[in-house]
Protein backbone atom coordinates (compact mmCIF):
# COMPACT_ATOMS: atom_id res chain seq x y z
CA UNK A 1 0.00 0.00 0.00
CA UNK A 2 3.04 2.26 -0.18
CA UNK A 3 2.38 5.90 -1.15
CA UNK A 4 -1.40 5.73 -0.70
CA UNK A 5 -2.86 8.46 1.48
CA UNK A 6 -4.97 7.83 4.54
CA UNK A 7 -8.38 6.32 3.60
CA UNK A 8 -7.34 5.85 -0.06
CA UNK A 9 -6.84 2.08 0.10
CA UNK A 10 -7.66 -0.87 2.31
CA UNK A 11 -7.24 -4.62 2.31
CA UNK A 12 -9.24 -7.40 3.97
CA UNK A 13 -8.15 -10.90 5.04
CA UNK A 14 -10.48 -13.68 6.23
CA UNK A 15 -9.45 -17.00 7.78
CA UNK A 16 -11.53 -20.18 7.93
CA UNK A 17 -11.01 -23.66 9.35
CA UNK A 18 -11.17 -26.80 7.20
CA UNK A 19 -13.23 -29.56 8.80
CA UNK A 20 -14.84 -32.91 8.01
CA UNK A 21 -18.38 -32.31 6.71
CA UNK A 22 -19.89 -34.92 9.02
CA UNK A 23 -17.91 -34.85 12.26
CA UNK A 24 -16.56 -31.27 12.08
CA UNK A 25 -13.16 -32.61 13.10
CA UNK A 26 -10.35 -30.37 11.88
CA UNK A 27 -8.64 -31.56 8.69
CA UNK A 28 -5.11 -30.39 7.73
CA UNK A 29 -6.00 -30.12 4.04
CA UNK A 30 -5.42 -26.55 2.89
CA UNK A 31 -3.41 -28.16 0.11
CA UNK A 32 -6.64 -29.14 -1.67
CA UNK A 33 -8.09 -25.68 -2.45
CA UNK A 34 -4.64 -24.17 -3.01
CA UNK A 35 -3.71 -26.81 -5.58
CA UNK A 36 -0.48 -27.42 -7.43
CA UNK A 37 1.46 -25.62 -10.14
CA UNK A 38 2.02 -26.95 -13.65
CA UNK A 39 5.01 -28.98 -12.44
CA UNK A 40 3.03 -30.65 -9.67
CA UNK A 41 4.49 -28.58 -6.83
CA UNK A 42 2.21 -27.58 -3.97
CA UNK A 43 1.12 -23.94 -4.01
CA UNK A 44 0.94 -21.86 -0.84
CA UNK A 45 -0.60 -18.84 -2.57
CA UNK A 46 -2.99 -18.53 -5.50
CA UNK A 47 -4.94 -15.60 -6.98
CA UNK A 48 -8.32 -15.53 -8.68
CA UNK A 49 -8.59 -12.03 -10.11
CA UNK A 50 -8.81 -9.67 -7.10
CA UNK A 51 -9.03 -12.35 -4.38
CA UNK A 52 -6.03 -14.34 -3.20
CA UNK A 53 -5.93 -17.58 -1.23
CA UNK A 54 -3.06 -18.61 1.02
CA UNK A 55 -2.03 -20.58 4.06
CA UNK A 56 -0.09 -19.49 7.11
CA UNK A 57 1.39 -21.63 9.87
CA UNK A 58 -1.17 -24.44 10.25
CA UNK A 59 -2.49 -26.82 7.61
CA UNK A 60 -6.16 -26.68 8.57
CA UNK A 61 -6.64 -22.93 7.94
CA UNK A 62 -7.29 -21.24 4.61
CA UNK A 63 -7.01 -17.48 4.19
CA UNK A 64 -8.89 -15.36 1.65
CA UNK A 65 -7.64 -11.84 1.03
CA UNK A 66 -7.70 -8.87 -1.29
CA UNK A 67 -4.96 -9.60 -3.81
CA UNK A 68 -4.36 -5.87 -4.26
CA UNK A 69 -5.26 -2.75 -2.25
CA UNK A 70 -8.92 -1.81 -2.73
CA UNK A 71 -10.60 1.58 -2.95
CA UNK A 72 -14.26 0.50 -2.83
CA UNK A 73 -16.42 -2.07 -1.06
CA UNK A 74 -18.85 -2.38 -3.97
CA UNK A 75 -19.36 -6.08 -4.64
CA UNK A 76 -16.49 -7.14 -2.36
CA UNK A 77 -18.59 -9.41 -0.16
CA UNK A 78 -19.82 -11.20 -3.29
CA UNK A 79 -16.26 -11.67 -4.52
CA UNK A 80 -15.16 -13.25 -1.25
CA UNK A 81 -18.27 -15.42 -1.28
CA UNK A 82 -17.58 -16.60 -4.82
CA UNK A 83 -14.08 -17.76 -3.87
CA UNK A 84 -15.34 -19.37 -0.66
CA UNK A 85 -17.80 -21.38 -2.76
CA UNK A 86 -15.03 -22.35 -5.17
CA UNK A 87 -12.86 -23.58 -2.29
CA UNK A 88 -15.77 -25.46 -0.73
CA UNK A 89 -16.47 -27.22 -4.02
CA UNK A 90 -12.88 -28.48 -4.10
CA UNK A 91 -13.02 -29.53 -0.45
CA UNK A 92 -16.28 -31.39 -1.03
CA UNK A 93 -14.30 -34.00 -3.00
CA UNK A 94 -12.62 -35.09 0.24
CA UNK A 95 -15.81 -34.69 2.32
CA UNK A 96 -14.48 -31.46 3.83
CA UNK A 97 -15.73 -27.88 4.09
CA UNK A 98 -14.89 -24.47 5.48
CA UNK A 99 -16.12 -23.66 8.98
CA UNK A 100 -16.57 -20.09 10.22
CA UNK A 101 -16.22 -18.61 13.72
CA UNK A 102 -13.00 -17.65 15.42
CA UNK A 103 -12.38 -20.81 17.46
CA UNK A 104 -13.27 -24.43 16.84
CA UNK A 105 -15.39 -25.42 19.85
CA UNK A 106 -13.93 -28.87 20.54
CA UNK A 107 -10.68 -29.36 18.60
CA UNK A 108 -7.60 -30.62 20.40
CA UNK A 109 -4.86 -28.12 19.42
CA UNK A 110 -2.23 -30.81 20.07
CA UNK A 111 -3.35 -32.33 16.76
CA UNK A 112 -2.22 -29.24 14.86
CA UNK A 113 0.05 -29.80 11.86
CA UNK A 114 2.36 -27.07 10.59
CA UNK A 115 2.08 -26.14 6.92
CA UNK A 116 4.94 -28.23 5.48
CA UNK A 117 5.68 -26.16 2.37
CA UNK A 118 6.64 -22.48 2.02
CA UNK A 119 8.05 -20.78 5.13
CA UNK A 120 8.36 -24.06 7.07
CA UNK A 121 11.64 -22.95 8.65
CA UNK A 122 9.92 -19.86 10.05
CA UNK A 123 6.96 -21.86 11.33
CA UNK A 124 9.26 -24.40 12.96
CA UNK A 125 11.09 -21.56 14.70
CA UNK A 126 7.82 -20.22 16.11
CA UNK A 127 6.89 -23.74 17.21
CA UNK A 128 10.28 -24.28 18.87
CA UNK A 129 10.07 -21.03 20.83
CA UNK A 130 6.38 -20.89 21.71
CA UNK A 131 4.96 -24.41 21.14
CA UNK A 132 2.21 -23.81 18.60
CA UNK A 133 0.14 -26.80 19.76
CA UNK A 134 -2.14 -24.60 21.83
CA UNK A 135 -5.36 -22.72 21.12
CA UNK A 136 -3.48 -19.42 20.95
CA UNK A 137 -1.72 -20.62 17.80
CA UNK A 138 -3.68 -23.53 16.36
CA UNK A 139 -7.25 -22.35 16.86
CA UNK A 140 -7.57 -18.69 15.91
CA UNK A 141 -9.49 -17.45 12.88
CA UNK A 142 -9.91 -13.74 12.34
CA UNK A 143 -10.63 -10.96 9.88
CA UNK A 144 -7.81 -8.48 9.38
CA UNK A 145 -8.22 -4.96 8.04
CA UNK A 146 -5.29 -3.09 6.52
CA UNK A 147 -5.53 0.69 6.17
CA UNK A 148 -3.17 2.90 4.18
CA UNK A 149 -1.26 5.90 5.46
CA UNK A 150 1.50 8.10 4.03
CA UNK A 151 4.05 9.61 6.40
CA UNK A 152 4.22 10.27 10.12
CA UNK A 153 1.38 12.78 10.32
CA UNK A 154 -1.15 10.39 8.78
CA UNK A 155 0.23 7.47 10.76
CA UNK A 156 -0.21 9.39 14.01
CA UNK A 157 -3.81 10.35 13.21
CA UNK A 158 -4.74 6.81 12.20
CA UNK A 159 -2.91 5.07 15.03
CA UNK A 160 -4.47 7.30 17.69
CA UNK A 161 -7.96 6.51 16.40
CA UNK A 162 -7.28 2.77 16.10
CA UNK A 163 -6.06 2.58 19.71
CA UNK A 164 -9.45 3.96 20.79
CA UNK A 165 -11.43 1.61 18.54
CA UNK A 166 -9.69 -1.63 19.56
CA UNK A 167 -11.37 -2.06 22.98
CA UNK A 168 -14.80 -1.92 21.34
CA UNK A 169 -14.15 -4.51 18.63
CA UNK A 170 -15.15 -7.63 20.65
CA UNK A 171 -18.49 -5.93 21.37
CA UNK A 172 -19.39 -6.08 17.68
CA UNK A 173 -17.29 -9.02 16.44
CA UNK A 174 -16.89 -11.68 19.16
CA UNK A 175 -17.60 -15.16 17.79
CA UNK A 176 -15.58 -17.49 20.03
CA UNK A 177 -17.29 -18.45 23.31
CA UNK A 178 -16.23 -22.12 23.35
CA UNK A 179 -13.00 -24.09 23.66
CA UNK A 180 -12.40 -27.69 24.68
CA UNK A 181 -16.10 -28.51 24.50
CA UNK A 182 -17.32 -25.96 27.04
CA UNK A 183 -18.03 -22.29 27.60
CA UNK A 184 -14.81 -20.44 28.40
CA UNK A 185 -16.34 -17.63 30.44
CA UNK A 186 -15.29 -15.24 27.66
CA UNK A 187 -17.40 -14.11 24.75
CA UNK A 188 -14.14 -13.58 22.83
CA UNK A 189 -11.96 -16.52 23.83
CA UNK A 190 -9.83 -16.01 20.73
CA UNK A 191 -8.46 -12.71 22.00
CA UNK A 192 -8.10 -14.09 25.52
CA UNK A 193 -5.84 -16.95 24.36
CA UNK A 194 -4.19 -14.75 21.72
CA UNK A 195 -2.96 -12.29 24.32
CA UNK A 196 -1.21 -15.13 26.20
CA UNK A 197 0.19 -17.18 23.32
CA UNK A 198 3.60 -15.47 23.51
CA UNK A 199 3.90 -14.92 27.27
CA UNK A 200 7.41 -16.34 27.03
CA UNK A 201 8.41 -13.10 25.27
CA UNK A 202 5.81 -10.59 26.51
CA UNK A 203 7.27 -7.69 24.53
CA UNK A 204 5.83 -9.23 21.35
CA UNK A 205 2.17 -8.75 22.28
CA UNK A 206 2.51 -6.05 24.91
CA UNK A 207 -0.92 -5.20 26.33
CA UNK A 208 -2.56 -5.89 22.93
CA UNK A 209 -3.46 -2.20 22.79
CA UNK A 210 -0.42 -0.57 21.13
CA UNK A 211 1.68 1.99 22.96
CA UNK A 212 1.22 5.74 22.45
CA UNK A 213 3.53 5.89 19.44
CA UNK A 214 2.61 8.39 16.72
CA UNK A 215 5.64 8.41 14.39
CA UNK A 216 8.05 5.86 12.93
CA UNK A 217 10.80 6.87 15.35
CA UNK A 218 8.50 6.60 18.37
CA UNK A 219 7.17 3.23 17.22
CA UNK A 220 10.64 1.92 16.56
CA UNK A 221 11.82 2.97 20.03
CA UNK A 222 8.73 1.89 21.99
CA UNK A 223 7.95 -1.35 20.16
CA UNK A 224 10.30 -2.64 17.46
CA UNK A 225 13.54 -2.16 19.39
CA UNK A 226 12.10 -3.94 22.42
CA UNK A 227 10.71 -6.80 20.31
CA UNK A 228 14.01 -7.34 18.51
CA UNK A 229 16.00 -7.30 21.74
CA UNK A 230 13.60 -9.68 23.51
CA UNK A 231 13.49 -12.29 20.73
CA UNK A 232 17.24 -12.28 20.00
CA UNK A 233 18.21 -15.02 22.52
CA UNK A 234 15.61 -17.37 21.00
CA UNK A 235 15.89 -16.54 17.29
CA UNK A 236 19.57 -17.33 16.85
CA UNK A 237 19.14 -17.87 13.09
CA UNK A 238 17.50 -14.44 12.63
CA UNK A 239 14.47 -15.84 10.80
CA UNK A 240 11.76 -13.82 12.52
CA UNK A 241 11.04 -10.38 11.09
CA UNK A 242 10.03 -7.71 13.61
CA UNK A 243 7.10 -6.58 11.42
CA UNK A 244 5.59 -10.06 11.70
CA UNK A 245 6.68 -10.68 15.29
CA UNK A 246 4.78 -7.65 16.54
CA UNK A 247 1.49 -9.16 17.70
CA UNK A 248 -0.43 -6.24 19.13
CA UNK A 249 -4.08 -5.86 18.25
CA UNK A 250 -3.05 -3.43 15.53
CA UNK A 251 0.40 -3.56 13.96
CA UNK A 252 2.21 -0.89 11.99
CA UNK A 253 3.54 -2.07 8.65
CA UNK A 254 5.84 0.81 7.75
CA UNK A 255 7.32 -1.42 5.03
CA UNK A 256 4.06 -1.16 3.09
CA UNK A 257 2.46 2.00 4.48
CA UNK A 258 -0.40 0.35 6.36
CA UNK A 259 -1.75 -0.42 9.81
CA UNK A 260 -3.28 -3.88 10.22
CA UNK A 261 -6.15 -4.31 12.70
CA UNK A 262 -6.25 -7.90 13.99
CA UNK A 263 -8.90 -8.07 16.71
CA UNK A 264 -11.98 -8.97 14.64
CA UNK A 265 -13.19 -12.55 15.09
CA UNK A 266 -14.22 -14.12 11.79
CA UNK A 267 -18.00 -14.09 11.36
CA UNK A 268 -20.41 -16.62 9.88
CA UNK A 269 -20.41 -15.21 6.34
CA UNK A 270 -18.38 -12.74 4.27
CA UNK A 271 -21.13 -10.12 4.10
CA UNK A 272 -21.09 -9.98 7.91
CA UNK A 273 -17.30 -9.59 7.94
CA UNK A 274 -17.46 -6.84 5.32
CA UNK A 275 -20.19 -5.05 7.29
CA UNK A 276 -17.93 -4.99 10.36
CA UNK A 277 -14.93 -3.84 8.32
CA UNK A 278 -16.96 -1.03 6.73
CA UNK A 279 -18.17 0.03 10.17
CA UNK A 280 -14.59 0.01 11.46
CA UNK A 281 -13.45 2.35 8.70
CA UNK A 282 -16.44 4.66 9.04
CA UNK A 283 -15.87 4.85 12.80
CA UNK A 284 -12.17 5.60 12.43
CA UNK A 285 -12.88 8.34 9.88
CA UNK A 286 -15.43 9.86 12.23
CA UNK A 287 -12.97 9.81 15.12
CA UNK A 288 -10.13 11.37 13.12
CA UNK A 289 -12.33 14.04 11.52
CA UNK A 290 -14.19 14.98 14.70
CA UNK A 291 -17.59 13.81 13.45
CA UNK A 292 -18.62 12.42 16.83
CA UNK A 293 -17.46 15.57 18.57
CA UNK A 294 -19.61 17.59 16.16
CA UNK A 295 -22.64 15.42 16.99
CA UNK A 296 -22.32 15.70 20.79
CA UNK A 297 -25.61 15.05 22.47
CA UNK A 298 -25.26 17.34 25.45
CA UNK A 299 -23.25 20.12 27.00
CA UNK A 300 -21.47 17.85 29.46
CA UNK A 301 -20.01 15.73 26.69
CA UNK A 302 -19.19 18.82 24.67
CA UNK A 303 -17.33 20.49 27.52
CA UNK A 304 -15.03 17.50 28.03
CA UNK A 305 -13.59 17.57 24.49
CA UNK A 306 -11.39 20.29 22.95
CA UNK A 307 -13.16 22.39 20.33
CA UNK A 308 -10.54 22.88 17.61
CA UNK A 309 -9.68 19.92 15.39
CA UNK A 310 -5.98 20.25 16.20
CA UNK A 311 -6.65 20.21 19.96
CA UNK A 312 -9.14 17.37 19.52
CA UNK A 313 -6.62 15.18 17.70
CA UNK A 314 -4.06 15.85 20.41
CA UNK A 315 -6.69 14.84 22.98
CA UNK A 316 -7.13 11.52 21.14
CA UNK A 317 -3.43 10.73 21.62
CA UNK A 318 -3.50 11.01 25.41
CA UNK A 319 -5.47 7.89 26.33
CA UNK A 320 -3.50 5.60 28.62
CA UNK A 321 -2.56 2.20 27.17
CA UNK A 322 -3.19 0.28 30.38
CA UNK A 323 -6.65 1.74 30.86
CA UNK A 324 -7.59 0.96 27.26
CA UNK A 325 -6.29 -2.59 27.81
CA UNK A 326 -8.50 -2.89 30.90
CA UNK A 327 -11.47 -1.82 28.81
CA UNK A 328 -10.56 -4.42 26.17
CA UNK A 329 -10.48 -7.09 28.89
CA UNK A 330 -14.07 -6.21 29.78
CA UNK A 331 -15.35 -6.54 26.21
CA UNK A 332 -13.35 -9.75 25.70
CA UNK A 333 -15.27 -11.19 28.64
CA UNK A 334 -18.74 -9.75 28.08
CA UNK A 335 -18.72 -8.42 24.47
CA UNK A 336 -21.69 -6.10 23.86
CA UNK A 337 -22.87 -6.46 27.46
CA UNK A 338 -19.67 -5.02 28.95
CA UNK A 339 -20.42 -1.89 30.98
CA UNK A 340 -18.35 1.24 30.47
CA UNK A 341 -18.13 3.93 33.12
CA UNK A 342 -15.26 5.96 31.68
CA UNK A 343 -16.70 9.36 30.78
CA UNK A 344 -13.60 10.63 29.00
CA UNK A 345 -13.71 7.60 26.69
CA UNK A 346 -17.43 8.03 26.03
CA UNK A 347 -16.84 11.66 25.14
CA UNK A 348 -14.74 10.57 22.15
CA UNK A 349 -17.99 9.31 20.65
CA UNK A 350 -20.04 12.30 21.75
CA UNK A 351 -21.77 10.31 24.50
CA UNK A 352 -22.61 10.84 28.15
CA UNK A 353 -23.88 8.38 30.76
CA UNK A 354 -27.55 9.03 31.27
CA UNK A 355 -28.52 11.07 28.24
CA UNK A 356 -27.59 8.77 25.35
CA UNK A 357 -30.82 7.74 23.61
CA UNK A 358 -29.42 4.29 22.77
CA UNK A 359 -28.61 3.50 26.40
CA UNK A 360 -30.35 0.39 27.73
CA UNK A 361 -28.41 0.09 30.99
CA UNK A 362 -28.50 2.04 34.25
CA UNK A 363 -28.02 5.79 34.41
CA UNK A 364 -24.45 5.44 35.69
CA UNK A 365 -23.15 3.09 32.99
CA UNK A 366 -23.31 2.52 29.27
CA UNK A 367 -22.80 -0.84 27.61
CA UNK A 368 -20.38 -1.41 24.76
CA UNK A 369 -23.40 -2.42 22.70
CA UNK A 370 -24.97 0.98 23.42
CA UNK A 371 -21.85 2.67 22.09
CA UNK A 372 -21.96 0.65 18.86
CA UNK A 373 -25.62 1.49 18.32
CA UNK A 374 -24.82 5.17 18.81
CA UNK A 375 -21.79 4.96 16.50
CA UNK A 376 -23.88 3.30 13.82
CA UNK A 377 -26.55 5.99 14.06
CA UNK A 378 -23.89 8.60 13.29
CA UNK A 379 -21.98 6.81 10.48
CA UNK A 380 -24.53 4.46 8.87
CA UNK A 381 -24.71 6.47 5.65
CA UNK A 382 -21.00 5.81 5.10
CA UNK A 383 -21.70 2.07 4.73
CA UNK A 384 -22.93 0.38 1.56
CA UNK A 385 -26.59 -0.61 1.46
CA UNK A 386 -25.72 -4.29 1.80
CA UNK A 387 -23.60 -3.64 4.88
CA UNK A 388 -26.27 -1.40 6.41
CA UNK A 389 -28.80 -4.21 6.06
CA UNK A 390 -26.48 -6.77 7.65
CA UNK A 391 -25.23 -4.48 10.40
CA UNK A 392 -28.71 -3.48 11.54
CA UNK A 393 -29.64 -7.15 11.97
CA UNK A 394 -26.35 -7.87 13.76
CA UNK A 395 -26.82 -4.98 16.18
CA UNK A 396 -30.32 -6.18 16.98
CA UNK A 397 -29.22 -9.81 17.43
CA UNK A 398 -26.01 -9.11 19.32
CA UNK A 399 -22.64 -10.67 18.62
CA UNK A 400 -22.37 -14.08 16.99
CA UNK A 401 -20.77 -15.26 20.23
CA UNK A 402 -23.81 -14.26 22.26
CA UNK A 403 -26.14 -15.86 19.73
CA UNK A 404 -24.18 -19.12 19.96
CA UNK A 405 -24.24 -18.99 23.75
CA UNK A 406 -28.01 -18.49 23.78
CA UNK A 407 -28.37 -21.58 21.61
CA UNK A 408 -25.85 -23.82 23.40
CA UNK A 409 -25.40 -22.69 27.00
CA UNK A 410 -22.48 -23.46 29.30
CA UNK A 411 -21.76 -27.15 28.67
CA UNK A 412 -23.31 -28.44 25.45
CA UNK A 413 -23.22 -32.08 24.47
CA UNK A 414 -20.82 -32.90 21.65
CA UNK A 415 -23.76 -33.60 19.35
CA UNK A 416 -25.17 -30.16 20.07
CA UNK A 417 -21.91 -28.53 18.99
CA UNK A 418 -21.93 -30.50 15.75
CA UNK A 419 -25.54 -29.58 15.02
CA UNK A 420 -25.17 -25.88 15.78
CA UNK A 421 -21.81 -25.36 14.08
CA UNK A 422 -23.09 -27.12 10.97
CA UNK A 423 -25.63 -24.30 10.88
CA UNK A 424 -22.70 -21.87 10.85
CA UNK A 425 -21.14 -23.75 7.94
CA UNK A 426 -24.48 -23.48 6.16
CA UNK A 427 -24.52 -19.73 6.80
CA UNK A 428 -21.09 -19.51 5.17
CA UNK A 429 -22.27 -21.62 2.23
CA UNK A 430 -25.19 -19.24 1.61
CA UNK A 431 -23.71 -15.90 2.79
CA UNK A 432 -26.37 -15.32 5.43
CA UNK A 433 -26.53 -14.49 9.13
CA UNK A 434 -26.89 -16.99 11.97
CA UNK A 435 -29.83 -16.72 14.35
CA UNK A 436 -31.81 -14.39 12.09
CA UNK A 437 -35.20 -15.38 10.68
CA UNK A 438 -35.20 -14.38 7.03
């Protein structure tokens, strides 16, 4: 994305599990949809027009992504869906299929197999250092959003806004309530295990919320230098690149002029993922451009935020990393039902405790779901019509994680998991929402 200005280009990546069509057991068969070249060599990447397919790390996950930076969402959900159907048709020959949601509910991660082709030496290094046979490596499927920026000024504006958005993401995107055949106690178990998968070298993930770094030099000093120093005793062959090692919830890719947001759990169908991605971008634009500040609902909220755009953007940079991480921990646990009592944070979105019309909770708190409903009311016209239709149903239903929990409860029988997650696979096969009567 080098040389593209802020908001000019984006890229989307979606990851899905490959499972047996009958048992839903994980199958390490990404080789089937990726295919072979003309000489019979296994491919690790393939492109179909503007959508690419690839594999990373484990053999039971297939990634779909924009092959080139995009400037419009028109028809993008359909394009992803077309390639998902193509892959499913190939997998059908071995009685396999793609399964959505961010965590398989009953897989044993010890059964994970590394992708044995391209980049195997890198994957083996990760496995040697961190042991990838755990949920935090072997059972994580997500949707990544890459956003362009050009230069330090645009990076600072974008990074400040992303830091504020990250704690809210599980409240709109959580889809992973189950691991090891039972409820984890977290609506977003993927992020909970993700934030611990590299505890051996804690500098790699940090607090998931990135530090207050708003230029290349600041980022290099606060993050990259610490990551490189911390990994050095383990990576004696120098195989691990610091751009890829950095595992915060949003990572700066200065090598390609983009920030990659990594906290979105994969949803049940591509139109749902695209709706969330569109809402992310619209929200970030509104934060950076002061749209929420301009739509403040009351004097109290207005008085807590600087009035000039320059002062406002400086205000956005001052939010403490630890406190944002604490807020993320709440939404990881409770998703849209997490309560938020941080007035300064609410003021970023032009909200106040008791006077927000979307508020469904007590006068002294607002839920993360309330915030998303308010955000959507402000930015909905910036989404495509398809995404508006999907997002309105998703906001009414709640997160996919909460919908799954309502259907399955705390300790479902194995057969119940198979039945319900087959419904998710059917949603993916038809590009429709789960738990919605249509």
